[in-house]
Amino acid sequence: MTREEELIKSYFAAFNQHDIEGVMACFHEHPVIVDPSGKRLEGRDVVRRHYETGFDLFPDGRCDLRLCTGNGGRGVAESLFRGTRAQFGKVVEALGAEVMEIADGKIKEIRDYHQPSAAKSDEQRVG
């Protein structure tokens, strides 16, 4: 297993435990997330709030890692997100990939391409 793959697996393990400190330990000091809509989230405070908000919205949310590969400072992970939206009690599923740039052994940027599963209605879509 490459260092990139080990990092990706550590990130997913921390995410699935809703371990905000573990998630943030996987990120570079200047992280960027590009969400599925194309919005850029930059900086440690903004990225931390992004995950804290997601954990609050989906208290049982998890991403099941389906594929993980990485080498040379890049990584790709395909996963299925599944969680219950706390406010509405609706189950949300989203399948997609995260393309990662890795620097100094940490995630520098994640480009998230998750899309709601076709089987879910509009009111059940992530958003």
PDB file of C-alpha atoms in Angstrom:
ATOM      1  CA  MET A   1       0.000   0.000   0.000  1.00  0.00           C
ATOM      2  CA  THR A   2       1.342   3.461  -0.901  1.00  0.00           C
ATOM      3  CA  ARG A   3       1.572   6.356   1.561  1.00  0.00           C
ATOM      4  CA  GLU A   4      -1.210   8.086  -0.363  1.00  0.00           C
ATOM      5  CA  GLU A   5      -3.494   5.052   0.026  1.00  0.00           C
ATOM      6  CA  GLU A   6      -2.690   4.819   3.752  1.00  0.00           C
ATOM      7  CA  LEU A   7      -3.591   8.505   4.154  1.00  0.00           C
ATOM      8  CA  ILE A   8      -6.869   8.079   2.265  1.00  0.00           C
ATOM      9  CA  LYS A   9      -7.831   5.095   4.429  1.00  0.00           C
ATOM     10  CA  SER A  10      -6.965   7.022   7.604  1.00  0.00           C
ATOM     11  CA  TYR A  11      -9.078   9.957   6.423  1.00  0.00           C
ATOM     12  CA  PHE A  12     -12.087   7.717   5.730  1.00  0.00           C
ATOM     13  CA  ALA A  13     -11.708   5.923   9.076  1.00  0.00           C
ATOM     14  CA  ALA A  14     -11.693   9.253  10.952  1.00  0.00           C
ATOM     15  CA  PHE A  15     -14.627  10.547   8.887  1.00  0.00           C
ATOM     16  CA  ASN A  16     -16.704   7.461   9.630  1.00  0.00           C
ATOM     17  CA  GLN A  17     -16.032   7.850  13.354  1.00  0.00           C
ATOM     18  CA  HIS A  18     -16.954  11.554  13.137  1.00  0.00           C
ATOM     19  CA  ASP A  19     -13.532  12.200  14.659  1.00  0.00           C
ATOM     20  CA  ILE A  20     -13.002  15.839  13.733  1.00  0.00           C
ATOM     21  CA  GLU A  21      -9.454  15.893  15.132  1.00  0.00           C
ATOM     22  CA  GLY A  22      -8.589  12.753  13.164  1.00  0.00           C
ATOM     23  CA  VAL A  23     -10.059  14.211   9.977  1.00  0.00           C
ATOM     24  CA  MET A  24      -8.173  17.477  10.403  1.00  0.00           C
ATOM     25  CA  ALA A  25      -4.929  15.592  11.131  1.00  0.00           C
ATOM     26  CA  CYS A  26      -5.152  14.242   7.566  1.00  0.00           C
ATOM     27  CA  PHE A  27      -5.183  17.751   6.072  1.00  0.00           C
ATOM     28  CA  HIS A  28      -2.335  20.021   5.042  1.00  0.00           C
ATOM     29  CA  GLU A  29      -1.987  23.355   6.852  1.00  0.00           C
ATOM     30  CA  HIS A  30      -3.616  25.123   3.853  1.00  0.00           C
ATOM     31  CA  PRO A  31      -6.411  22.747   2.749  1.00  0.00           C
ATOM     32  CA  VAL A  32      -8.953  23.236  -0.005  1.00  0.00           C
ATOM     33  CA  ILE A  33     -12.185  21.360  -0.643  1.00  0.00           C
ATOM     34  CA  VAL A  34     -14.076  21.816  -3.889  1.00  0.00           C
ATOM     35  CA  ASP A  35     -17.605  20.573  -3.263  1.00  0.00           C
ATOM     36  CA  PRO A  36     -19.815  18.901  -5.897  1.00  0.00           C
ATOM     37  CA  SER A  37     -21.326  22.275  -6.863  1.00  0.00           C
ATOM     38  CA  GLY A  38     -17.859  23.720  -7.534  1.00  0.00           C
ATOM     39  CA  LYS A  39     -17.729  25.874  -4.402  1.00  0.00           C
ATOM     40  CA  ARG A  40     -14.197  26.226  -2.975  1.00  0.00           C
ATOM     41  CA  LEU A  41     -13.732  25.944   0.776  1.00  0.00           C
ATOM     42  CA  GLU A  42     -10.273  27.173   1.768  1.00  0.00           C
ATOM     43  CA  GLY A  43      -8.361  27.173   5.043  1.00  0.00           C
ATOM     44  CA  ARG A  44      -8.320  24.979   8.128  1.00  0.00           C
ATOM     45  CA  ASP A  45     -11.123  26.830   9.961  1.00  0.00           C
ATOM     46  CA  VAL A  46     -13.458  26.682   6.964  1.00  0.00           C
ATOM     47  CA  VAL A  47     -12.692  23.004   6.284  1.00  0.00           C
ATOM     48  CA  ARG A  48     -13.212  22.143   9.983  1.00  0.00           C
ATOM     49  CA  ARG A  49     -16.624  23.910   9.990  1.00  0.00           C
ATOM     50  CA  HIS A  50     -17.548  22.030   6.801  1.00  0.00           C
ATOM     51  CA  TYR A  51     -17.004  18.666   8.510  1.00  0.00           C
ATOM     52  CA  GLU A  52     -18.563  19.730  11.814  1.00  0.00           C
ATOM     53  CA  THR A  53     -21.681  20.882   9.958  1.00  0.00           C
ATOM     54  CA  GLY A  54     -21.847  17.630   7.989  1.00  0.00           C
ATOM     55  CA  PHE A  55     -21.509  15.538  11.142  1.00  0.00           C
ATOM     56  CA  ASP A  56     -24.329  17.561  12.769  1.00  0.00           C
ATOM     57  CA  LEU A  57     -26.599  17.248   9.714  1.00  0.00           C
ATOM     58  CA  PHE A  58     -25.985  13.504   9.370  1.00  0.00           C
ATOM     59  CA  PRO A  59     -25.281  12.061  12.847  1.00  0.00           C
ATOM     60  CA  ASP A  60     -25.100   8.532  11.396  1.00  0.00           C
ATOM     61  CA  GLY A  61     -23.387   9.573   8.147  1.00  0.00           C
ATOM     62  CA  ARG A  62     -20.597   7.427   6.776  1.00  0.00           C
ATOM     63  CA  CYS A  63     -18.717   6.859   3.537  1.00  0.00           C
ATOM     64  CA  ASP A  64     -18.090   3.263   2.553  1.00  0.00           C
ATOM     65  CA  LEU A  65     -14.827   3.190   0.650  1.00  0.00           C
ATOM     66  CA  ARG A  66     -15.221   1.200  -2.568  1.00  0.00           C
ATOM     67  CA  LEU A  67     -11.952   1.984  -4.326  1.00  0.00           C
ATOM     68  CA  CYS A  68      -8.764   3.656  -3.224  1.00  0.00           C
ATOM     69  CA  THR A  69      -5.618   4.292  -5.192  1.00  0.00           C
ATOM     70  CA  GLY A  70      -2.815   6.792  -4.955  1.00  0.00           C
ATOM     71  CA  ASN A  71       0.770   7.491  -5.838  1.00  0.00           C
ATOM     72  CA  GLY A  72       3.041  10.411  -6.648  1.00  0.00           C
ATOM     73  CA  GLY A  73       1.144  12.960  -4.555  1.00  0.00           C
ATOM     74  CA  ARG A  74      -2.292  12.152  -5.972  1.00  0.00           C
ATOM     75  CA  GLY A  75      -5.110   9.904  -4.849  1.00  0.00           C
ATOM     76  CA  VAL A  76      -8.593   8.844  -5.865  1.00  0.00           C
ATOM     77  CA  ALA A  77     -11.281   7.323  -3.679  1.00  0.00           C
ATOM     78  CA  GLU A  78     -14.723   6.135  -4.728  1.00  0.00           C
ATOM     79  CA  SER A  79     -17.255   5.870  -1.935  1.00  0.00           C
ATOM     80  CA  LEU A  80     -20.926   5.578  -1.137  1.00  0.00           C
ATOM     81  CA  PHE A  81     -22.134   8.109   1.408  1.00  0.00           C
ATOM     82  CA  ARG A  82     -25.176   7.111   3.426  1.00  0.00           C
ATOM     83  CA  GLY A  83     -26.742   9.042   6.272  1.00  0.00           C
ATOM     84  CA  THR A  84     -30.008  10.144   7.800  1.00  0.00           C
ATOM     85  CA  ARG A  85     -30.660  13.871   7.602  1.00  0.00           C
ATOM     86  CA  ALA A  86     -31.299  14.661  11.265  1.00  0.00           C
ATOM     87  CA  GLN A  87     -33.806  17.446  10.666  1.00  0.00           C
ATOM     88  CA  PHE A  88     -36.041  15.426   8.302  1.00  0.00           C
ATOM     89  CA  GLY A  89     -35.340  11.800   9.177  1.00  0.00           C
ATOM     90  CA  LYS A  90     -34.665  11.083   5.488  1.00  0.00           C
ATOM     91  CA  VAL A  91     -31.981   8.677   4.345  1.00  0.00           C
ATOM     92  CA  VAL A  92     -29.583  10.201   1.829  1.00  0.00           C
ATOM     93  CA  GLU A  93     -27.222   8.261  -0.408  1.00  0.00           C
ATOM     94  CA  ALA A  94     -24.593   9.732  -2.699  1.00  0.00           C
ATOM     95  CA  LEU A  95     -22.128   7.830  -4.831  1.00  0.00           C
ATOM     96  CA  GLY A  96     -19.006   9.487  -6.129  1.00  0.00           C
ATOM     97  CA  ALA A  97     -15.307  10.023  -6.148  1.00  0.00           C
ATOM     98  CA  GLU A  98     -12.915  12.309  -4.389  1.00  0.00           C
ATOM     99  CA  VAL A  99      -9.794  13.301  -6.270  1.00  0.00           C
ATOM    100  CA  MET A 100      -7.029  14.370  -3.915  1.00  0.00           C
ATOM    101  CA  GLU A 101      -3.806  16.292  -4.156  1.00  0.00           C
ATOM    102  CA  ILE A 102      -1.383  15.323  -1.417  1.00  0.00           C
ATOM    103  CA  ALA A 103       1.586  17.397  -0.226  1.00  0.00           C
ATOM    104  CA  ASP A 104       3.955  16.724   2.655  1.00  0.00           C
ATOM    105  CA  GLY A 105       2.015  13.549   3.495  1.00  0.00           C
ATOM    106  CA  LYS A 106      -1.255  15.459   4.007  1.00  0.00           C
ATOM    107  CA  ILE A 107      -4.348  16.158   1.912  1.00  0.00           C
ATOM    108  CA  LYS A 108      -3.857  19.534   0.256  1.00  0.00           C
ATOM    109  CA  GLU A 109      -7.022  19.513  -1.884  1.00  0.00           C
ATOM    110  CA  ILE A 110     -10.101  17.342  -2.301  1.00  0.00           C
ATOM    111  CA  ARG A 111     -12.330  17.689  -5.341  1.00  0.00           C
ATOM    112  CA  ASP A 112     -15.593  15.974  -4.389  1.00  0.00           C
ATOM    113  CA  TYR A 113     -17.746  14.505  -7.167  1.00  0.00           C
ATOM    114  CA  HIS A 114     -20.460  12.786  -5.098  1.00  0.00           C
ATOM    115  CA  GLN A 115     -23.952  12.834  -6.599  1.00  0.00           C
ATOM    116  CA  PRO A 116     -27.199  11.709  -4.988  1.00  0.00           C
ATOM    117  CA  SER A 117     -28.185   8.177  -5.929  1.00  0.00           C
ATOM    118  CA  ALA A 118     -30.719   8.051  -8.756  1.00  0.00           C
ATOM    119  CA  ALA A 119     -33.093   6.025  -6.589  1.00  0.00           C
ATOM    120  CA  LYS A 120     -33.603   8.916  -4.160  1.00  0.00           C
ATOM    121  CA  SER A 121     -36.194  11.623  -4.676  1.00  0.00           C
ATOM    122  CA  ASP A 122     -35.276  15.304  -4.867  1.00  0.00           C
ATOM    123  CA  GLU A 123     -36.215  15.906  -1.230  1.00  0.00           C
ATOM    124  CA  GLN A 124     -33.791  13.175  -0.173  1.00  0.00           C
ATOM    125  CA  ARG A 125     -30.811  14.540  -2.068  1.00  0.00           C
ATOM    126  CA  VAL A 126     -27.755  15.883  -0.272  1.00  0.00           C
ATOM    127  CA  GLY A 127     -27.823  19.600  -0.025  1.00  0.00           C
TER     128      GLY A 127
END
